Protein backbone atom coordinates (compact mmCIF):
# COMPACT_ATOMS: atom_id res chain seq x y z
CA UNK A 1 0.00 0.00 0.00
CA UNK A 2 1.15 3.55 -0.77
CA UNK A 3 0.44 5.81 2.20
CA UNK A 4 0.95 9.58 2.12
CA UNK A 5 1.41 11.23 5.52
CA UNK A 6 0.85 14.98 5.49
CA UNK A 7 1.92 17.48 8.14
CA UNK A 8 1.70 21.26 8.16
CA UNK A 9 5.14 22.15 9.49
CA UNK A 10 8.76 21.05 9.09
CA UNK A 11 9.09 20.11 12.77
CA UNK A 12 6.09 17.79 12.44
CA UNK A 13 7.57 16.26 9.29
CA UNK A 14 10.84 15.58 11.11
CA UNK A 15 9.06 13.79 13.96
CA UNK A 16 7.25 11.61 11.44
CA UNK A 17 10.50 10.93 9.56
CA UNK A 18 11.89 9.38 12.74
CA UNK A 19 9.34 6.55 12.64
CA UNK A 20 10.21 5.50 9.07
CA UNK A 21 12.54 2.75 7.93
CA UNK A 22 15.11 3.66 5.24
CA UNK A 23 13.95 7.27 5.10
CA UNK A 24 15.28 9.27 2.14
CA UNK A 25 14.61 12.85 1.08
CA UNK A 26 13.78 13.45 -2.56
CA UNK A 27 11.91 15.79 -4.87
CA UNK A 28 8.97 14.86 -7.06
CA UNK A 29 7.78 16.88 -10.02
CA UNK A 30 11.01 18.84 -9.76
CA UNK A 31 10.06 21.02 -6.80
CA UNK A 32 7.95 19.02 -4.33
CA UNK A 33 10.16 17.80 -1.46
CA UNK A 34 9.03 14.57 0.18
CA UNK A 35 10.48 11.88 2.39
CA UNK A 36 10.16 8.31 1.17
CA UNK A 37 10.48 5.33 3.48
CA UNK A 38 8.63 2.26 4.64
CA UNK A 39 6.78 0.76 7.59
CA UNK A 40 5.85 -2.91 7.73
CA UNK A 41 6.24 -3.33 3.97
CA UNK A 42 4.13 -0.29 3.07
CA UNK A 43 5.63 2.50 0.98
CA UNK A 44 5.36 5.68 3.02
CA UNK A 45 5.61 9.21 1.65
CA UNK A 46 5.80 12.18 4.01
CA UNK A 47 4.99 15.63 2.67
CA UNK A 48 4.56 19.11 4.09
CA UNK A 49 1.18 20.56 3.22
CA UNK A 50 1.84 23.96 4.77
CA UNK A 51 -0.17 25.98 7.28
CA UNK A 52 -3.72 27.06 6.44
CA UNK A 53 -6.50 25.81 4.20
CA UNK A 54 -5.22 26.99 0.81
CA UNK A 55 -1.69 25.68 1.33
CA UNK A 56 -3.07 22.38 2.58
CA UNK A 57 -5.52 21.98 -0.30
CA UNK A 58 -3.06 22.88 -3.07
CA UNK A 59 -0.24 20.69 -1.79
CA UNK A 60 -2.55 17.78 -1.01
CA UNK A 61 -3.90 17.83 -4.56
CA UNK A 62 -0.41 18.12 -6.08
CA UNK A 63 0.84 15.15 -4.06
CA UNK A 64 -2.26 13.06 -4.82
CA UNK A 65 -1.82 13.68 -8.54
CA UNK A 66 1.91 12.90 -8.35
CA UNK A 67 2.08 9.97 -5.93
CA UNK A 68 -1.39 8.39 -6.32
CA UNK A 69 -1.57 7.23 -2.68
CA UNK A 70 -3.99 4.53 -1.56
CA UNK A 71 -4.49 6.31 1.77
CA UNK A 72 -3.72 9.75 3.20
CA UNK A 73 -2.96 10.22 6.89
CA UNK A 74 -2.81 13.79 8.15
CA UNK A 75 -0.99 14.18 11.42
CA UNK A 76 0.26 17.03 13.54
CA UNK A 77 -0.99 19.18 16.38
CA UNK A 78 -4.33 20.78 17.22
CA UNK A 79 -5.93 22.94 19.87
CA UNK A 80 -8.01 20.92 22.29
CA UNK A 81 -11.68 21.68 22.87
CA UNK A 82 -12.19 19.94 26.18
CA UNK A 83 -9.22 17.59 25.71
CA UNK A 84 -6.02 17.88 27.76
CA UNK A 85 -2.61 18.53 26.24
CA UNK A 86 -1.03 15.33 24.93
CA UNK A 87 -4.33 13.69 23.97
CA UNK A 88 -4.28 11.87 20.63
CA UNK A 89 -7.45 12.53 18.64
CA UNK A 90 -8.59 10.45 15.67
CA UNK A 91 -11.21 12.31 13.65
CA UNK A 92 -14.50 10.55 13.03
CA UNK A 93 -15.78 13.68 11.24
CA UNK A 94 -14.16 16.85 9.91
CA UNK A 95 -15.76 20.24 9.21
CA UNK A 96 -14.95 23.87 8.45
CA UNK A 97 -15.50 26.29 11.34
CA UNK A 98 -15.23 29.48 9.26
CA UNK A 99 -17.33 28.86 6.13
CA UNK A 100 -20.71 30.47 5.52
CA UNK A 101 -22.21 30.84 2.06
CA UNK A 102 -24.99 33.22 3.06
CA UNK A 103 -28.66 33.16 4.11
CA UNK A 104 -30.43 29.87 3.56
CA UNK A 105 -27.22 27.84 3.82
CA UNK A 106 -25.79 25.76 6.66
CA UNK A 107 -22.90 27.28 8.56
CA UNK A 108 -19.70 25.36 7.85
CA UNK A 109 -20.91 23.83 4.59
CA UNK A 110 -19.23 24.78 1.32
CA UNK A 111 -21.57 24.89 -1.66
CA UNK A 112 -22.29 21.48 -3.23
CA UNK A 113 -20.26 19.68 -0.56
CA UNK A 114 -21.18 17.83 2.63
CA UNK A 115 -21.18 19.62 5.97
CA UNK A 116 -19.04 16.84 7.43
CA UNK A 117 -16.24 15.02 5.62
CA UNK A 118 -16.09 11.42 6.80
CA UNK A 119 -12.70 9.72 7.25
CA UNK A 120 -11.93 6.21 6.05
CA UNK A 121 -14.01 3.98 8.30
CA UNK A 122 -11.85 0.88 7.76
CA UNK A 123 -8.93 2.60 9.48
CA UNK A 124 -11.13 3.69 12.39
CA UNK A 125 -12.45 0.13 12.74
CA UNK A 126 -8.88 -1.17 12.62
CA UNK A 127 -7.88 1.15 15.47
CA UNK A 128 -10.78 -0.14 17.55
CA UNK A 129 -10.23 -3.81 16.68
CA UNK A 130 -6.47 -3.69 17.35
CA UNK A 131 -6.81 -2.15 20.80
CA UNK A 132 -5.13 1.11 19.78
CA UNK A 133 -8.31 2.90 20.80
CA UNK A 134 -7.11 2.67 24.41
CA UNK A 135 -4.60 5.39 23.55
CA UNK A 136 -6.78 7.72 21.47
CA UNK A 137 -10.00 9.71 21.52
CA UNK A 138 -12.43 9.79 18.58
CA UNK A 139 -14.28 12.94 17.64
CA UNK A 140 -14.94 15.95 15.44
CA UNK A 141 -12.12 18.20 14.26
CA UNK A 142 -13.00 21.67 12.95
CA UNK A 143 -10.69 23.77 10.78
CA UNK A 144 -10.39 27.43 9.90
CA UNK A 145 -7.79 29.97 8.82
CA UNK A 146 -7.04 31.23 12.31
CA UNK A 147 -5.05 30.08 15.32
CA UNK A 148 -7.77 29.75 17.96
CA UNK A 149 -6.61 31.33 21.21
CA UNK A 150 -9.62 32.43 23.28
CA UNK A 151 -12.59 30.95 25.08
CA UNK A 152 -14.87 33.23 23.04
CA UNK A 153 -13.62 31.71 19.79
CA UNK A 154 -14.09 28.18 21.08
CA UNK A 155 -17.59 29.09 22.31
CA UNK A 156 -18.49 30.42 18.85
CA UNK A 157 -17.30 27.22 17.18
CA UNK A 158 -19.20 25.15 19.75
CA UNK A 159 -22.36 27.14 19.02
CA UNK A 160 -22.30 25.62 15.53
CA UNK A 161 -20.52 22.35 16.33
CA UNK A 162 -21.31 21.28 19.93
CA UNK A 163 -19.38 18.01 19.55
CA UNK A 164 -16.08 19.57 18.47
CA UNK A 165 -13.05 17.98 20.15
CA UNK A 166 -10.20 19.92 18.53
CA UNK A 167 -9.44 22.77 16.15
CA UNK A 168 -6.73 23.23 13.55
CA UNK A 169 -6.05 25.02 10.26
CA UNK A 170 -5.71 22.21 7.69
CA UNK A 171 -7.74 19.05 8.33
CA UNK A 172 -10.98 20.13 6.64
CA UNK A 173 -9.16 21.35 3.53
CA UNK A 174 -7.28 18.06 3.23
CA UNK A 175 -10.51 16.14 3.81
CA UNK A 176 -12.27 18.28 1.19
CA UNK A 177 -9.64 17.50 -1.46
CA UNK A 178 -9.75 13.80 -0.57
CA UNK A 179 -13.54 13.87 -0.89
CA UNK A 180 -13.32 15.46 -4.34
CA UNK A 181 -10.66 12.99 -5.53
CA UNK A 182 -12.19 9.90 -3.87
CA UNK A 183 -9.01 9.36 -1.85
CA UNK A 184 -9.42 7.60 1.52
CA UNK A 185 -8.11 9.70 4.41
CA UNK A 186 -7.75 9.82 8.16
CA UNK A 187 -6.80 12.63 10.51
CA UNK A 188 -4.73 12.00 13.66
CA UNK A 189 -3.84 15.01 15.79
CA UNK A 190 -2.06 15.54 19.11
CA UNK A 191 -3.43 18.27 21.38
CA UNK A 192 -0.71 20.90 21.85
CA UNK A 193 -2.70 23.61 23.64
CA UNK A 194 -6.12 24.34 25.09
CA UNK A 195 -7.65 27.59 23.78
CA UNK A 196 -9.38 29.60 26.47
CA UNK A 197 -7.77 27.64 29.29
CA UNK A 198 -4.71 29.56 30.46
CA UNK A 199 -2.07 30.97 28.12
CA UNK A 200 -2.55 28.63 25.20
CA UNK A 201 0.11 30.32 23.05
CA UNK A 202 2.63 29.61 25.82
CA UNK A 203 1.21 26.08 26.08
CA UNK A 204 1.79 25.63 22.35
CA UNK A 205 5.41 26.80 22.59
CA UNK A 206 6.05 24.63 25.65
CA UNK A 207 4.58 21.62 23.87
CA UNK A 208 7.31 21.77 21.23
CA UNK A 209 10.01 22.06 23.88
CA UNK A 210 8.74 19.12 25.90
CA UNK A 211 6.84 17.00 23.36
CA UNK A 212 8.25 13.48 23.23
CA UNK A 213 8.50 11.79 19.87
CA UNK A 214 6.21 9.06 21.18
CA UNK A 215 3.28 11.40 20.58
CA UNK A 216 3.64 10.61 16.89
CA UNK A 217 4.37 6.90 17.20
CA UNK A 218 0.64 6.13 17.14
CA UNK A 219 1.05 6.54 13.37
CA UNK A 220 3.62 3.77 13.24
CA UNK A 221 1.50 1.52 15.46
CA UNK A 222 -1.48 2.12 13.19
CA UNK A 223 0.38 1.47 9.95
CA UNK A 224 1.86 -1.74 11.36
CA UNK A 225 -1.70 -3.04 11.78
CA UNK A 226 -2.81 -2.20 8.24
Coordinates of C-alpha atoms in Angstrom, one line a residue:
X1 CA 0.0 0.0 0.0
X2 CA 1.2 3.5 -0.8
X3 CA 0.4 5.8 2.2
X4 CA 0.9 9.6 2.1
X5 CA 1.4 11.2 5.5
X6 CA 0.9 15.0 5.5
X7 CA 1.9 17.5 8.1
X8 CA 1.7 21.3 8.2
X9 CA 5.1 22.2 9.5
X10 CA 8.8 21.1 9.1
X11 CA 9.1 20.1 12.8
X12 CA 6.1 17.8 12.4
X13 CA 7.6 16.3 9.3
X14 CA 10.8 15.6 11.1
X15 CA 9.1 13.8 14.0
X16 CA 7.2 11.6 11.4
X17 CA 10.5 10.9 9.6
X18 CA 11.9 9.4 12.7
X19 CA 9.3 6.5 12.6
X20 CA 10.2 5.5 9.1
X21 CA 12.5 2.7 7.9
X22 CA 15.1 3.7 5.2
X23 CA 13.9 7.3 5.1
X24 CA 15.3 9.3 2.1
X25 CA 14.6 12.9 1.1
X26 CA 13.8 13.5 -2.6
X27 CA 11.9 15.8 -4.9
X28 CA 9.0 14.9 -7.1
X29 CA 7.8 16.9 -10.0
X30 CA 11.0 18.8 -9.8
X31 CA 10.1 21.0 -6.8
X32 CA 7.9 19.0 -4.3
X33 CA 10.2 17.8 -1.5
X34 CA 9.0 14.6 0.2
X35 CA 10.5 11.9 2.4
X36 CA 10.2 8.3 1.2
X37 CA 10.5 5.3 3.5
X38 CA 8.6 2.3 4.6
X39 CA 6.8 0.8 7.6
X40 CA 5.9 -2.9 7.7
X41 CA 6.2 -3.3 4.0
X42 CA 4.1 -0.3 3.1
X43 CA 5.6 2.5 1.0
X44 CA 5.4 5.7 3.0
X45 CA 5.6 9.2 1.7
X46 CA 5.8 12.2 4.0
X47 CA 5.0 15.6 2.7
X48 CA 4.6 19.1 4.1
X49 CA 1.2 20.6 3.2
X50 CA 1.8 24.0 4.8
X51 CA -0.2 26.0 7.3
X52 CA -3.7 27.1 6.4
X53 CA -6.5 25.8 4.2
X54 CA -5.2 27.0 0.8
X55 CA -1.7 25.7 1.3
X56 CA -3.1 22.4 2.6
X57 CA -5.5 22.0 -0.3
X58 CA -3.1 22.9 -3.1
X59 CA -0.2 20.7 -1.8
X60 CA -2.6 17.8 -1.0
X61 CA -3.9 17.8 -4.6
X62 CA -0.4 18.1 -6.1
X63 CA 0.8 15.2 -4.1
X64 CA -2.3 13.1 -4.8
X65 CA -1.8 13.7 -8.5
X66 CA 1.9 12.9 -8.3
X67 CA 2.1 10.0 -5.9
X68 CA -1.4 8.4 -6.3
X69 CA -1.6 7.2 -2.7
X70 CA -4.0 4.5 -1.6
X71 CA -4.5 6.3 1.8
X72 CA -3.7 9.7 3.2
X73 CA -3.0 10.2 6.9
X74 CA -2.8 13.8 8.1
X75 CA -1.0 14.2 11.4
X76 CA 0.3 17.0 13.5
X77 CA -1.0 19.2 16.4
X78 CA -4.3 20.8 17.2
X79 CA -5.9 22.9 19.9
X80 CA -8.0 20.9 22.3
X81 CA -11.7 21.7 22.9
X82 CA -12.2 19.9 26.2
X83 CA -9.2 17.6 25.7
X84 CA -6.0 17.9 27.8
X85 CA -2.6 18.5 26.2
X86 CA -1.0 15.3 24.9
X87 CA -4.3 13.7 24.0
X88 CA -4.3 11.9 20.6
X89 CA -7.4 12.5 18.6
X90 CA -8.6 10.4 15.7
X91 CA -11.2 12.3 13.7
X92 CA -14.5 10.6 13.0
X93 CA -15.8 13.7 11.2
X94 CA -14.2 16.8 9.9
X95 CA -15.8 20.2 9.2
X96 CA -14.9 23.9 8.5
X97 CA -15.5 26.3 11.3
X98 CA -15.2 29.5 9.3
X99 CA -17.3 28.9 6.1
X100 CA -20.7 30.5 5.5
X101 CA -22.2 30.8 2.1
X102 CA -25.0 33.2 3.1
X103 CA -28.7 33.2 4.1
X104 CA -30.4 29.9 3.6
X105 CA -27.2 27.8 3.8
X106 CA -25.8 25.8 6.7
X107 CA -22.9 27.3 8.6
X108 CA -19.7 25.4 7.9
X109 CA -20.9 23.8 4.6
X110 CA -19.2 24.8 1.3
X111 CA -21.6 24.9 -1.7
X112 CA -22.3 21.5 -3.2
X113 CA -20.3 19.7 -0.6
X114 CA -21.2 17.8 2.6
X115 CA -21.2 19.6 6.0
X116 CA -19.0 16.8 7.4
X117 CA -16.2 15.0 5.6
X118 CA -16.1 11.4 6.8
X119 CA -12.7 9.7 7.3
X120 CA -11.9 6.2 6.1
X121 CA -14.0 4.0 8.3
X122 CA -11.8 0.9 7.8
X123 CA -8.9 2.6 9.5
X124 CA -11.1 3.7 12.4
X125 CA -12.5 0.1 12.7
X126 CA -8.9 -1.2 12.6
X127 CA -7.9 1.2 15.5
X128 CA -10.8 -0.1 17.6
X129 CA -10.2 -3.8 16.7
X130 CA -6.5 -3.7 17.4
X131 CA -6.8 -2.1 20.8
X132 CA -5.1 1.1 19.8
X133 CA -8.3 2.9 20.8
X134 CA -7.1 2.7 24.4
X135 CA -4.6 5.4 23.5
X136 CA -6.8 7.7 21.5
X137 CA -10.0 9.7 21.5
X138 CA -12.4 9.8 18.6
X139 CA -14.3 12.9 17.6
X140 CA -14.9 15.9 15.4
X141 CA -12.1 18.2 14.3
X142 CA -13.0 21.7 12.9
X143 CA -10.7 23.8 10.8
X144 CA -10.4 27.4 9.9
X145 CA -7.8 30.0 8.8
X146 CA -7.0 31.2 12.3
X147 CA -5.0 30.1 15.3
X148 CA -7.8 29.8 18.0
X149 CA -6.6 31.3 21.2
X150 CA -9.6 32.4 23.3
X151 CA -12.6 30.9 25.1
X152 CA -14.9 33.2 23.0
X153 CA -13.6 31.7 19.8
X154 CA -14.1 28.2 21.1
X155 CA -17.6 29.1 22.3
X156 CA -18.5 30.4 18.9
X157 CA -17.3 27.2 17.2
X158 CA -19.2 25.1 19.8
X159 CA -22.4 27.1 19.0
X160 CA -22.3 25.6 15.5
X161 CA -20.5 22.3 16.3
X162 CA -21.3 21.3 19.9
X163 CA -19.4 18.0 19.5
X164 CA -16.1 19.6 18.5
X165 CA -13.1 18.0 20.2
X166 CA -10.2 19.9 18.5
X167 CA -9.4 22.8 16.1
X168 CA -6.7 23.2 13.5
X169 CA -6.0 25.0 10.3
X170 CA -5.7 22.2 7.7
X171 CA -7.7 19.0 8.3
X172 CA -11.0 20.1 6.6
X173 CA -9.2 21.4 3.5
X174 CA -7.3 18.1 3.2
X175 CA -10.5 16.1 3.8
X176 CA -12.3 18.3 1.2
X177 CA -9.6 17.5 -1.5
X178 CA -9.7 13.8 -0.6
X179 CA -13.5 13.9 -0.9
X180 CA -13.3 15.5 -4.3
X181 CA -10.7 13.0 -5.5
X182 CA -12.2 9.9 -3.9
X183 CA -9.0 9.4 -1.9
X184 CA -9.4 7.6 1.5
X185 CA -8.1 9.7 4.4
X186 CA -7.8 9.8 8.2
X187 CA -6.8 12.6 10.5
X188 CA -4.7 12.0 13.7
X189 CA -3.8 15.0 15.8
X190 CA -2.1 15.5 19.1
X191 CA -3.4 18.3 21.4
X192 CA -0.7 20.9 21.8
X193 CA -2.7 23.6 23.6
X194 CA -6.1 24.3 25.1
X195 CA -7.6 27.6 23.8
X196 CA -9.4 29.6 26.5
X197 CA -7.8 27.6 29.3
X198 CA -4.7 29.6 30.5
X199 CA -2.1 31.0 28.1
X200 CA -2.6 28.6 25.2
X201 CA 0.1 30.3 23.1
X202 CA 2.6 29.6 25.8
X203 CA 1.2 26.1 26.1
X204 CA 1.8 25.6 22.4
X205 CA 5.4 26.8 22.6
X206 CA 6.1 24.6 25.6
X207 CA 4.6 21.6 23.9
X208 CA 7.3 21.8 21.2
X209 CA 10.0 22.1 23.9
X210 CA 8.7 19.1 25.9
X211 CA 6.8 17.0 23.4
X212 CA 8.3 13.5 23.2
X213 CA 8.5 11.8 19.9
X214 CA 6.2 9.1 21.2
X215 CA 3.3 11.4 20.6
X216 CA 3.6 10.6 16.9
X217 CA 4.4 6.9 17.2
X218 CA 0.6 6.1 17.1
X219 CA 1.0 6.5 13.4
X220 CA 3.6 3.8 13.2
X221 CA 1.5 1.5 15.5
X222 CA -1.5 2.1 13.2
X223 CA 0.4 1.5 9.9
X224 CA 1.9 -1.7 11.4
X225 CA -1.7 -3.0 11.8
X226 CA -2.8 -2.2 8.2

